[in-house]
mmCIF file of C-alpha atoms in Angstrom:
data_model
loop_
_atom_site.group_PDB
_atom_site.id
_atom_site.type_symbol
_atom_site.label_atom_id
_atom_site.label_comp_id
_atom_site.label_asym_id
_atom_site.label_seq_id
_atom_site.Cartn_x
_atom_site.Cartn_y
_atom_site.Cartn_z
ATOM 1 C CA MET A 1315 -6.214 -11.320 -15.653
ATOM 2 C CA ARG A 1316 -9.303 -9.098 -15.502
ATOM 3 C CA ARG A 1317 -8.562 -5.476 -14.664
ATOM 4 C CA MET A 1318 -11.110 -3.658 -12.495
ATOM 5 C CA ASP A 1319 -11.110 -0.262 -10.814
ATOM 6 C CA VAL A 1320 -12.594 -1.604 -7.592
ATOM 7 C CA VAL A 1321 -12.933 -5.182 -6.381
ATOM 8 C CA VAL A 1322 -15.326 -5.734 -3.481
ATOM 9 C CA VAL A 1323 -15.124 -9.001 -1.553
ATOM 10 C CA GLY A 1324 -18.463 -9.885 0.008
ATOM 11 C CA ALA A 1325 -21.965 -9.348 -1.387
ATOM 12 C CA GLY A 1326 -23.743 -8.935 1.920
ATOM 13 C CA PRO A 1327 -25.732 -5.755 2.608
ATOM 14 C CA ALA A 1328 -22.615 -3.608 3.106
ATOM 15 C CA GLY A 1329 -20.883 -4.858 -0.042
ATOM 16 C CA LEU A 1330 -24.000 -4.543 -2.201
ATOM 17 C CA CYS A 1331 -24.854 -1.069 -0.885
ATOM 18 C CA PHE A 1332 -21.274 0.047 -1.476
ATOM 19 C CA ALA A 1333 -21.357 -1.270 -5.050
ATOM 20 C CA ARG A 1334 -24.696 0.475 -5.610
ATOM 21 C CA ALA A 1335 -23.302 3.756 -4.281
ATOM 22 C CA LEU A 1336 -20.663 3.649 -7.048
ATOM 23 C CA ALA A 1337 -23.296 3.323 -9.804
ATOM 24 C CA SER A 1338 -22.873 6.845 -11.193
ATOM 25 C CA THR A 1339 -19.070 6.969 -11.076
ATOM 26 C CA GLY A 1340 -18.359 5.118 -14.334
ATOM 27 C CA LEU A 1341 -15.945 2.815 -12.510
ATOM 28 C CA GLN A 1342 -15.550 -0.869 -13.305
ATOM 29 C CA VAL A 1343 -16.509 -2.740 -10.146
ATOM 30 C CA GLY A 1344 -16.041 -6.457 -9.482
ATOM 31 C CA LEU A 1345 -18.065 -8.089 -6.706
ATOM 32 C CA VAL A 1346 -16.737 -11.411 -5.401
ATOM 33 C CA GLU A 1347 -19.095 -13.607 -3.366
ATOM 34 C CA ALA A 1348 -18.858 -17.219 -2.177
ATOM 35 C CA GLN A 1349 -22.612 -17.787 -2.457
ATOM 36 C CA PRO A 1350 -24.254 -18.456 -5.834
ATOM 37 C CA ARG A 1351 -26.389 -15.665 -7.257
ATOM 38 C CA GLN A 1352 -29.607 -17.573 -6.604
ATOM 39 C CA ALA A 1353 -28.885 -17.481 -2.867
ATOM 40 C CA LEU A 1354 -28.327 -13.726 -3.137
ATOM 41 C CA SER A 1355 -31.478 -13.040 -5.136
ATOM 42 C CA GLU A 1356 -33.620 -15.201 -2.858
ATOM 43 C CA ALA A 1357 -31.921 -14.485 0.471
ATOM 44 C CA ALA A 1358 -33.406 -16.841 3.051
ATOM 45 C CA PHE A 1359 -35.186 -15.687 6.200
ATOM 46 C CA ASP A 1360 -32.600 -15.694 8.993
ATOM 47 C CA GLY A 1361 -34.664 -14.449 11.933
ATOM 48 C CA ARG A 1362 -32.857 -11.137 12.270
ATOM 49 C CA GLU A 1363 -34.745 -7.848 12.284
ATOM 50 C CA ILE A 1364 -32.752 -4.695 11.503
ATOM 51 C CA ALA A 1365 -33.522 -1.470 13.373
ATOM 52 C CA LEU A 1366 -33.030 1.320 10.832
ATOM 53 C CA THR A 1367 -32.373 4.905 11.876
ATOM 54 C CA HIS A 1368 -33.605 7.986 10.009
ATOM 55 C CA ALA A 1369 -30.142 8.418 8.501
ATOM 56 C CA SER A 1370 -30.102 4.823 7.276
ATOM 57 C CA ARG A 1371 -33.556 5.155 5.773
ATOM 58 C CA GLN A 1372 -32.414 8.220 3.848
ATOM 59 C CA SER A 1373 -29.372 6.313 2.584
ATOM 60 C CA LEU A 1374 -31.513 3.366 1.489
ATOM 61 C CA GLU A 1375 -33.874 5.742 -0.313
ATOM 62 C CA GLN A 1376 -30.956 7.330 -2.169
ATOM 63 C CA LEU A 1377 -29.634 3.916 -3.159
ATOM 64 C CA GLY A 1378 -33.051 2.774 -4.388
ATOM 65 C CA LEU A 1379 -33.450 0.045 -1.753
ATOM 66 C CA TRP A 1380 -36.164 1.454 0.477
ATOM 67 C CA GLN A 1381 -38.659 1.545 -2.363
ATOM 68 C CA ARG A 1382 -38.126 -2.185 -2.920
ATOM 69 C CA LEU A 1383 -39.021 -3.226 0.637
ATOM 70 C CA PRO A 1384 -42.534 -4.716 1.060
ATOM 71 C CA GLU A 1385 -44.536 -2.071 2.915
ATOM 72 C CA ALA A 1386 -46.280 -4.677 5.082
ATOM 73 C CA GLU A 1387 -42.900 -5.865 6.404
ATOM 74 C CA VAL A 1388 -41.713 -2.415 7.535
ATOM 75 C CA ALA A 1389 -42.702 -1.873 11.176
ATOM 76 C CA GLU A 1390 -42.530 1.470 12.947
ATOM 77 C CA LEU A 1391 -40.551 1.700 16.153
ATOM 78 C CA ARG A 1392 -42.549 4.278 18.118
ATOM 79 C CA ASP A 1393 -41.168 3.893 21.633
ATOM 80 C CA ALA A 1394 -38.388 2.101 23.475
ATOM 81 C CA ARG A 1395 -38.027 0.931 27.058
ATOM 82 C CA VAL A 1396 -34.969 -0.255 29.001
ATOM 83 C CA LEU A 1397 -35.734 -2.561 31.934
ATOM 84 C CA ASN A 1398 -33.461 -3.880 34.652
ATOM 85 C CA GLY A 1399 -34.042 -7.219 36.359
ATOM 86 C CA GLY A 1400 -37.385 -7.581 38.077
ATOM 87 C CA SER A 1401 -37.818 -3.848 38.693
ATOM 88 C CA PRO A 1402 -41.074 -2.336 37.371
ATOM 89 C CA PHE A 1403 -39.153 0.872 36.561
ATOM 90 C CA ALA A 1404 -38.175 1.458 32.920
ATOM 91 C CA LEU A 1405 -36.118 4.112 31.148
ATOM 92 C CA THR A 1406 -38.417 5.270 28.349
ATOM 93 C CA PHE A 1407 -37.783 6.905 24.980
ATOM 94 C CA ALA A 1408 -40.932 8.083 23.248
ATOM 95 C CA SER A 1409 -41.357 9.029 19.599
ATOM 96 C CA SER A 1410 -42.828 12.337 20.768
ATOM 97 C CA GLN A 1411 -39.308 13.261 21.869
ATOM 98 C CA VAL A 1412 -38.311 13.460 18.189
ATOM 99 C CA ASP A 1413 -41.159 15.544 16.777
ATOM 100 C CA GLY A 1414 -43.623 12.692 16.858
ATOM 101 C CA GLN A 1415 -41.744 10.788 14.159
ATOM 102 C CA PRO A 1416 -40.961 7.101 14.760
ATOM 103 C CA LEU A 1417 -37.698 6.376 16.535
ATOM 104 C CA GLY A 1418 -36.896 4.134 13.595
ATOM 105 C CA TRP A 1419 -38.140 1.218 11.517
ATOM 106 C CA LEU A 1420 -37.737 -2.544 11.814
ATOM 107 C CA VAL A 1421 -37.138 -4.515 8.617
ATOM 108 C CA PRO A 1422 -36.240 -8.217 8.210
ATOM 109 C CA ASN A 1423 -32.574 -8.621 7.338
ATOM 110 C CA HIS A 1424 -33.240 -10.990 4.437
ATOM 111 C CA LEU A 1425 -35.523 -8.428 2.765
ATOM 112 C CA ILE A 1426 -32.802 -5.769 2.947
ATOM 113 C CA ARG A 1427 -30.449 -8.251 1.309
ATOM 114 C CA ARG A 1428 -32.972 -8.983 -1.450
ATOM 115 C CA ALA A 1429 -33.621 -5.276 -2.038
ATOM 116 C CA ALA A 1430 -29.880 -4.605 -2.274
ATOM 117 C CA TRP A 1431 -29.495 -7.418 -4.786
ATOM 118 C CA GLN A 1432 -32.370 -6.107 -6.889
ATOM 119 C CA ALA A 1433 -30.953 -2.567 -6.809
ATOM 120 C CA VAL A 1434 -27.658 -3.574 -8.473
ATOM 121 C CA GLN A 1435 -29.221 -5.621 -11.282
ATOM 122 C CA GLY A 1436 -28.251 -4.212 -14.655
ATOM 123 C CA GLN A 1437 -25.897 -1.677 -13.079
ATOM 124 C CA ASN A 1438 -23.411 -0.440 -15.665
ATOM 125 C CA GLY A 1439 -19.814 -1.361 -14.915
ATOM 126 C CA LEU A 1440 -20.688 -3.922 -12.221
ATOM 127 C CA GLU A 1441 -19.715 -7.578 -12.648
ATOM 128 C CA LEU A 1442 -20.513 -10.334 -10.160
ATOM 129 C CA PHE A 1443 -18.138 -13.223 -9.579
ATOM 130 C CA ASP A 1444 -20.464 -15.465 -7.589
ATOM 131 C CA GLY A 1445 -19.791 -18.919 -6.179
ATOM 132 C CA ARG A 1446 -16.118 -18.024 -5.845
ATOM 133 C CA LYS A 1447 -13.817 -17.455 -2.902
ATOM 134 C CA VAL A 1448 -10.687 -15.357 -2.565
ATOM 135 C CA GLN A 1449 -7.703 -17.669 -2.322
ATOM 136 C CA ALA A 1450 -4.877 -15.132 -2.173
ATOM 137 C CA VAL A 1451 -4.155 -11.412 -2.416
ATOM 138 C CA ARG A 1452 -0.920 -10.008 -3.809
ATOM 139 C CA ALA A 1453 -0.005 -6.314 -3.833
ATOM 140 C CA ASP A 1454 1.721 -4.611 -6.732
ATOM 141 C CA SER A 1455 2.563 -1.000 -7.538
ATOM 142 C CA GLN A 1456 -0.867 -0.319 -9.000
ATOM 143 C CA GLY A 1457 -3.132 -2.149 -6.571
ATOM 144 C CA HIS A 1458 -3.835 -5.785 -5.749
ATOM 145 C CA VAL A 1459 -4.055 -9.040 -7.650
ATOM 146 C CA VAL A 1460 -6.915 -11.118 -6.245
ATOM 147 C CA ARG A 1461 -6.702 -14.827 -7.030
ATOM 148 C CA LEU A 1462 -9.992 -16.738 -6.873
ATOM 149 C CA ASP A 1463 -10.463 -20.432 -6.098
ATOM 150 C CA ASP A 1464 -11.220 -21.251 -9.745
ATOM 151 C CA GLY A 1465 -7.730 -20.066 -10.701
ATOM 152 C CA SER A 1466 -8.884 -16.761 -12.249
ATOM 153 C CA GLU A 1467 -7.336 -13.448 -11.220
ATOM 154 C CA LEU A 1468 -8.688 -9.930 -10.853
ATOM 155 C CA HIS A 1469 -6.568 -6.816 -10.663
ATOM 156 C CA ALA A 1470 -7.994 -4.023 -8.499
ATOM 157 C CA ARG A 1471 -6.818 -0.453 -8.239
ATOM 158 C CA LEU A 1472 -8.693 -0.493 -4.933
ATOM 159 C CA LEU A 1473 -9.584 -3.618 -2.940
ATOM 160 C CA VAL A 1474 -12.511 -3.366 -0.511
ATOM 161 C CA CYS A 1475 -13.218 -6.025 2.131
ATOM 162 C CA ALA A 1476 -16.857 -6.526 3.080
ATOM 163 C CA ASP A 1477 -16.722 -10.230 3.916
ATOM 164 C CA SER A 1478 -18.027 -10.315 7.516
ATOM 165 C CA ARG A 1479 -16.480 -9.713 10.922
ATOM 166 C CA PHE A 1480 -14.423 -12.881 10.410
ATOM 167 C CA SER A 1481 -13.041 -11.531 7.128
ATOM 168 C CA GLY A 1482 -10.473 -13.789 5.516
ATOM 169 C CA THR A 1483 -9.504 -11.053 3.060
ATOM 170 C CA ARG A 1484 -8.715 -8.684 5.935
ATOM 171 C CA ARG A 1485 -6.252 -11.271 7.233
ATOM 172 C CA MET A 1486 -4.703 -11.689 3.769
ATOM 173 C CA LEU A 1487 -4.053 -7.941 3.769
ATOM 174 C CA GLY A 1488 -2.191 -8.307 7.057
ATOM 175 C CA ILE A 1489 -4.734 -6.310 9.050
ATOM 176 C CA GLY A 1490 -5.434 -7.688 12.499
ATOM 177 C CA ALA A 1491 -8.491 -7.114 14.646
ATOM 178 C CA GLN A 1492 -9.420 -6.810 18.287
ATOM 179 C CA MET A 1493 -11.950 -9.564 18.951
ATOM 180 C CA ARG A 1494 -14.113 -9.890 22.017
ATOM 181 C CA ASP A 1495 -15.898 -13.180 22.504
ATOM 182 C CA PHE A 1496 -18.735 -12.573 24.958
ATOM 183 C CA GLY A 1497 -19.111 -16.309 25.577
ATOM 184 C CA LYS A 1498 -22.824 -16.085 24.806
ATOM 185 C CA SER A 1499 -25.117 -16.838 21.911
ATOM 186 C CA MET A 1500 -28.056 -14.805 20.677
ATOM 187 C CA LEU A 1501 -31.307 -16.585 19.892
ATOM 188 C CA VAL A 1502 -33.785 -14.767 17.665
ATOM 189 C CA CYS A 1503 -37.314 -15.834 16.886
ATOM 190 C CA ARG A 1504 -40.412 -14.207 15.443
ATOM 191 C CA MET A 1505 -43.315 -14.661 17.858
ATOM 192 C CA GLN A 1506 -47.069 -14.080 17.818
ATOM 193 C CA VAL A 1507 -47.921 -12.158 20.995
ATOM 194 C CA GLU A 1508 -51.249 -12.093 22.818
ATOM 195 C CA ARG A 1509 -51.205 -8.486 24.012
ATOM 196 C CA ASP A 1510 -50.607 -5.268 22.079
ATOM 197 C CA HIS A 1511 -46.952 -4.208 22.147
ATOM 198 C CA HIS A 1512 -47.900 -0.685 20.960
ATOM 199 C CA HIS A 1513 -44.846 -0.763 18.654
ATOM 200 C CA THR A 1514 -42.566 -0.392 21.689
ATOM 201 C CA ALA A 1515 -39.153 -2.063 21.765
ATOM 202 C CA TRP A 1516 -37.825 -3.507 25.006
ATOM 203 C CA GLU A 1517 -34.240 -3.993 26.064
ATOM 204 C CA TRP A 1518 -34.447 -6.089 29.210
ATOM 205 C CA PHE A 1519 -31.359 -6.797 31.286
ATOM 206 C CA GLY A 1520 -32.589 -9.726 33.322
ATOM 207 C CA TYR A 1521 -30.482 -11.621 35.801
ATOM 208 C CA GLY A 1522 -28.590 -14.353 33.981
ATOM 209 C CA ARG A 1523 -29.802 -13.288 30.548
ATOM 210 C CA THR A 1524 -30.373 -10.282 28.323
ATOM 211 C CA MET A 1525 -33.557 -9.991 26.299
ATOM 212 C CA ALA A 1526 -34.940 -7.710 23.650
ATOM 213 C CA LEU A 1527 -38.343 -7.487 22.072
ATOM 214 C CA LEU A 1528 -38.669 -5.824 18.685
ATOM 215 C CA PRO A 1529 -42.246 -4.883 17.697
ATOM 216 C CA LEU A 1530 -43.432 -6.055 14.289
ATOM 217 C CA ASN A 1531 -46.709 -5.733 12.404
ATOM 218 C CA GLU A 1532 -49.758 -7.994 12.680
ATOM 219 C CA GLY A 1533 -49.374 -8.617 16.410
ATOM 220 C CA GLN A 1534 -45.932 -10.153 16.036
ATOM 221 C CA ALA A 1535 -42.612 -9.374 17.682
ATOM 222 C CA SER A 1536 -39.048 -10.597 17.413
ATOM 223 C CA ALA A 1537 -37.765 -12.059 20.677
ATOM 224 C CA VAL A 1538 -34.000 -11.844 21.165
ATOM 225 C CA ILE A 1539 -32.523 -13.856 24.035
ATOM 226 C CA THR A 1540 -28.841 -13.822 25.017
ATOM 227 C CA LEU A 1541 -27.696 -16.846 27.035
ATOM 228 C CA PRO A 1542 -24.744 -19.242 27.328
ATOM 229 C CA PRO A 1543 -24.621 -21.567 24.290
ATOM 230 C CA ARG A 1544 -25.752 -24.678 26.193
ATOM 231 C CA GLN A 1545 -28.927 -22.963 27.365
ATOM 232 C CA ILE A 1546 -29.591 -21.765 23.817
ATOM 233 C CA GLU A 1547 -29.156 -25.318 22.545
ATOM 234 C CA ALA A 1548 -31.688 -26.541 25.118
ATOM 235 C CA LEU A 1549 -34.222 -23.969 23.878
ATOM 236 C CA LEU A 1550 -33.659 -24.938 20.250
ATOM 237 C CA ALA A 1551 -34.303 -28.585 21.122
ATOM 238 C CA MET A 1552 -37.821 -27.810 22.461
ATOM 239 C CA ASP A 1553 -41.015 -28.337 20.517
ATOM 240 C CA GLU A 1554 -43.063 -25.251 19.543
ATOM 241 C CA ILE A 1555 -45.376 -25.354 22.559
ATOM 242 C CA ALA A 1556 -42.585 -25.761 25.117
ATOM 243 C CA PHE A 1557 -40.496 -23.118 23.359
ATOM 244 C CA GLY A 1558 -43.370 -20.641 23.418
ATOM 245 C CA GLU A 1559 -43.963 -21.268 27.104
ATOM 246 C CA ALA A 1560 -40.279 -20.769 27.878
ATOM 247 C CA ILE A 1561 -40.069 -17.459 25.991
ATOM 248 C CA SER A 1562 -43.338 -16.243 27.546
ATOM 249 C CA GLY A 1563 -41.847 -17.020 30.951
ATOM 250 C CA PHE A 1564 -38.652 -15.135 30.172
ATOM 251 C CA PHE A 1565 -40.750 -12.040 29.455
ATOM 252 C CA GLU A 1566 -42.816 -12.661 32.604
ATOM 253 C CA HIS A 1567 -45.952 -12.996 30.462
ATOM 254 C CA ARG A 1568 -46.060 -9.198 30.060
ATOM 255 C CA LEU A 1569 -47.321 -9.693 26.505
ATOM 256 C CA GLY A 1570 -49.375 -12.719 27.421
ATOM 257 C CA ARG A 1571 -48.873 -15.959 25.560
ATOM 258 C CA MET A 1572 -46.084 -15.929 22.963
ATOM 259 C CA GLN A 1573 -45.831 -18.586 20.254
ATOM 260 C CA PRO A 1574 -43.213 -18.973 17.509
ATOM 261 C CA VAL A 1575 -44.260 -18.336 13.928
ATOM 262 C CA ALA A 1576 -40.809 -19.060 12.463
ATOM 263 C CA THR A 1577 -37.900 -21.349 13.193
ATOM 264 C CA PRO A 1578 -35.633 -19.922 15.931
ATOM 265 C CA GLN A 1579 -32.074 -19.068 14.885
ATOM 266 C CA ALA A 1580 -28.935 -18.719 17.015
ATOM 267 C CA TYR A 1581 -25.761 -16.689 16.458
ATOM 268 C CA PRO A 1582 -22.505 -16.454 18.482
ATOM 269 C CA LEU A 1583 -21.782 -13.085 20.092
ATOM 270 C CA VAL A 1584 -18.356 -11.824 19.056
ATOM 271 C CA GLY A 1585 -17.418 -8.155 18.809
ATOM 272 C CA VAL A 1586 -14.725 -7.142 16.298
ATOM 273 C CA TYR A 1587 -12.800 -3.907 15.764
ATOM 274 C CA ALA A 1588 -10.097 -3.930 13.063
ATOM 275 C CA HIS A 1589 -6.723 -2.456 13.968
ATOM 276 C CA ARG A 1590 -6.871 -0.438 10.774
ATOM 277 C CA PHE A 1591 -9.715 0.327 8.385
ATOM 278 C CA VAL A 1592 -7.403 0.940 5.437
ATOM 279 C CA GLY A 1593 -4.179 -0.368 3.957
ATOM 280 C CA GLU A 1594 -2.150 0.329 0.847
ATOM 281 C CA ARG A 1595 -4.840 0.733 -1.844
ATOM 282 C CA SER A 1596 -7.339 -1.201 0.275
ATOM 283 C CA ALA A 1597 -10.146 -0.540 2.760
ATOM 284 C CA LEU A 1598 -12.549 -2.320 5.100
ATOM 285 C CA ILE A 1599 -16.275 -1.624 5.366
ATOM 286 C CA GLY A 1600 -19.222 -3.126 7.236
ATOM 287 C CA ASP A 1601 -18.540 -5.856 9.766
ATOM 288 C CA ALA A 1602 -15.071 -6.411 8.310
ATOM 289 C CA ALA A 1603 -14.182 -3.062 9.900
ATOM 290 C CA VAL A 1604 -16.430 -3.104 12.978
ATOM 291 C CA GLY A 1605 -18.643 -5.951 14.152
ATOM 292 C CA MET A 1606 -20.930 -4.694 16.903
ATOM 293 C CA HIS A 1607 -22.578 -6.435 19.853
ATOM 294 C CA PRO A 1608 -26.315 -6.179 19.028
ATOM 295 C CA VAL A 1609 -27.315 -4.527 22.322
ATOM 296 C CA THR A 1610 -27.529 -1.044 20.762
ATOM 297 C CA ALA A 1611 -28.946 -2.339 17.446
ATOM 298 C CA HIS A 1612 -26.583 -0.130 15.453
ATOM 299 C CA GLY A 1613 -24.490 -2.712 13.599
ATOM 300 C CA PHE A 1614 -26.186 -2.424 10.207
ATOM 301 C CA ASN A 1615 -26.511 1.358 10.485
ATOM 302 C CA LEU A 1616 -22.792 1.686 11.171
ATOM 303 C CA GLY A 1617 -21.896 -0.664 8.337
ATOM 304 C CA LEU A 1618 -24.110 1.213 5.895
ATOM 305 C CA ALA A 1619 -22.534 4.497 6.977
ATOM 306 C CA SER A 1620 -19.055 3.094 6.309
ATOM 307 C CA ALA A 1621 -20.059 1.994 2.807
ATOM 308 C CA GLN A 1622 -21.547 5.407 2.044
ATOM 309 C CA ARG A 1623 -18.544 7.277 3.461
ATOM 310 C CA LEU A 1624 -15.992 5.333 1.412
ATOM 311 C CA ALA A 1625 -18.100 5.494 -1.762
ATOM 312 C CA GLN A 1626 -18.423 9.272 -1.428
ATOM 313 C CA GLY A 1627 -14.657 9.612 -1.085
ATOM 314 C CA ILE A 1628 -14.068 7.481 -4.166
ATOM 315 C CA ALA A 1629 -16.695 9.359 -6.188
ATOM 316 C CA GLU A 1630 -15.111 12.701 -5.307
ATOM 317 C CA GLN A 1631 -11.686 11.458 -6.404
ATOM 318 C CA GLN A 1632 -13.153 10.204 -9.669
ATOM 319 C CA ARG A 1633 -14.882 13.554 -10.350
ATOM 320 C CA ARG A 1634 -11.566 15.361 -9.840
ATOM 321 C CA GLY A 1635 -9.688 12.918 -12.045
ATOM 322 C CA ALA A 1636 -7.588 11.901 -9.036
ATOM 323 C CA ASP A 1637 -6.432 8.473 -7.854
ATOM 324 C CA ILE A 1638 -9.428 6.598 -6.412
ATOM 325 C CA ALA A 1639 -7.098 4.724 -4.023
ATOM 326 C CA ALA A 1640 -5.022 7.711 -2.907
ATOM 327 C CA ALA A 1641 -3.643 7.440 0.615
ATOM 328 C CA GLY A 1642 -5.089 10.837 1.535
ATOM 329 C CA MET A 1643 -8.634 9.844 0.639
ATOM 330 C CA LEU A 1644 -8.331 6.504 2.431
ATOM 331 C CA GLY A 1645 -6.928 8.284 5.469
ATOM 332 C CA ARG A 1646 -9.910 10.629 5.566
ATOM 333 C CA TYR A 1647 -12.249 7.654 5.335
ATOM 334 C CA GLN A 1648 -10.475 5.922 8.203
ATOM 335 C CA ARG A 1649 -10.530 9.001 10.446
ATOM 336 C CA GLY A 1650 -14.204 9.637 9.762
ATOM 337 C CA HIS A 1651 -15.267 6.066 10.390
ATOM 338 C CA ARG A 1652 -13.143 5.774 13.521
ATOM 339 C CA LEU A 1653 -14.747 8.906 14.893
ATOM 340 C CA ALA A 1654 -18.193 7.412 14.285
ATOM 341 C CA ALA A 1655 -17.396 3.851 15.320
ATOM 342 C CA ARG A 1656 -14.960 3.812 18.241
ATOM 343 C CA PRO A 1657 -17.096 5.600 20.860
ATOM 344 C CA LEU A 1658 -20.144 3.533 19.903
ATOM 345 C CA TYR A 1659 -18.157 0.275 19.931
ATOM 346 C CA GLU A 1660 -16.633 0.940 23.350
ATOM 347 C CA ALA A 1661 -19.898 2.187 24.850
ATOM 348 C CA THR A 1662 -21.722 -0.863 23.523
ATOM 349 C CA ASN A 1663 -19.165 -3.224 25.050
ATOM 350 C CA ALA A 1664 -19.307 -1.333 28.356
ATOM 351 C CA ILE A 1665 -23.094 -1.566 28.434
ATOM 352 C CA ALA A 1666 -22.962 -5.262 27.557
ATOM 353 C CA SER A 1667 -20.455 -5.869 30.365
ATOM 354 C CA LEU A 1668 -22.281 -3.864 33.029
ATOM 355 C CA TYR A 1669 -25.741 -5.088 32.192
ATOM 356 C CA THR A 1670 -24.784 -8.752 32.055
ATOM 357 C CA ASP A 1671 -22.882 -8.631 35.358
ATOM 358 C CA ASP A 1672 -25.188 -10.120 37.994
ATOM 359 C CA ARG A 1673 -23.065 -9.230 41.018
ATOM 360 C CA ARG A 1674 -24.797 -6.976 43.519
ATOM 361 C CA PRO A 1675 -22.637 -3.816 42.943
ATOM 362 C CA ALA A 1676 -23.341 -3.978 39.200
ATOM 363 C CA ARG A 1677 -27.065 -4.475 39.812
ATOM 364 C CA LEU A 1678 -27.191 -1.415 42.053
ATOM 365 C CA LEU A 1679 -25.123 0.691 39.646
ATOM 366 C CA ARG A 1680 -27.254 -0.035 36.608
ATOM 367 C CA ALA A 1681 -30.493 0.490 38.499
ATOM 368 C CA ALA A 1682 -29.241 3.875 39.716
ATOM 369 C CA GLY A 1683 -28.000 4.766 36.234
ATOM 370 C CA LEU A 1684 -31.390 4.129 34.641
ATOM 371 C CA ARG A 1685 -33.185 6.275 37.213
ATOM 372 C CA VAL A 1686 -30.738 9.147 36.798
ATOM 373 C CA ALA A 1687 -31.085 8.979 33.001
ATOM 374 C CA GLN A 1688 -34.886 8.984 33.237
ATOM 375 C CA GLY A 1689 -34.839 12.066 35.445
ATOM 376 C CA VAL A 1690 -32.617 14.174 33.191
ATOM 377 C CA ALA A 1691 -34.716 15.136 30.177
ATOM 378 C CA PRO A 1692 -31.884 16.644 28.057
ATOM 379 C CA PHE A 1693 -29.815 13.478 28.535
ATOM 380 C CA ARG A 1694 -32.749 11.304 27.502
ATOM 381 C CA GLN A 1695 -33.355 13.498 24.450
ATOM 382 C CA LEU A 1696 -29.677 13.250 23.527
ATOM 383 C CA ILE A 1697 -29.829 9.455 23.632
ATOM 384 C CA ALA A 1698 -33.044 9.473 21.590
ATOM 385 C CA ALA A 1699 -31.405 11.694 18.972
ATOM 386 C CA HIS A 1700 -28.423 9.346 18.821
ATOM 387 C CA LEU A 1701 -30.661 6.302 18.484
ATOM 388 C CA THR A 1702 -32.646 7.805 15.609
ATOM 389 C CA GLN A 1703 -29.775 9.613 13.862
ATOM 390 C CA ARG A 1704 -32.148 12.251 12.549
ATOM 391 C CA VAL A 1705 -30.952 14.056 9.448
ATOM 392 C CA ALA A 1706 -32.021 17.403 8.090
#
């Protein structure tokens, strides 16, 4: 049995960033991942673009990830618009509302994954157990014994789950989760657009579908379409020309002709909120703790914040010579992350419910809500500040 201070299950962005945040602690960290290391080092393009806040950028800079992102692939998000149905009115958030700085930055998900992988290479005290799955978890007085599918065992003083919103390790720990299946799928595709998007993001609550447009560099944009799975399947079955015409029609040709420059990808929409974020000498981070609906584009930012928060608690315990898995520290982590996550999770679900309800009362309510929000400058500024998460 290999003895480790911390065992992290899941080498996605949250797990890798968490491991990186422990680099200066002197702790022995084991990272268990089902994928082989080649898949991690050469993470494949998956169509998803991540909207990074100012706080997330600062975290990535501190972890040494931001510097590894290709500059040409980082797109500024200068403005944002929320549209409702066929109305020409839009709730607008301009970068000028936050001292002229961008609202945020858009970066391809696979490049964040690659940068995170590169950042942990050669990290002292970190060992990767790739191509292996967790088969069982057994608690003892000093932590957890993690049995892998090759028969090997790791002993962890602290076990951290970062293995997706459908975390099998979370279940092994006996921690349940509230799951909300929205009954929809999200299609994402990088498109070449005919007209200038001016680096403005759109969130468009159309009737029967929800759409987003994320502005990228070189006249490209990421189109995000939320529809019932059968309609998504029909779109995926189209050839490039028909697909481009369909997406252009969805956006009412407001950006002219749109044509795909990458293979469209589809993902099921399921929101997840774990009943607990910690257990006895264990904790959840990233999507294993909270898996967000993408409508507010805060899923990665929230997951990164959870990794940073837990790592800071562990580092402080280590500096003091205290137990890195102490119940008090884990409790503080849980309270802090709940405070950050629960309001955002509930608000996101409420927005997703209201703005995908096509009944007349809901249509009237959301139209009125957008106009009220546009007319109240302090409220709009408050939302803009929340979206950007500016840090001093």
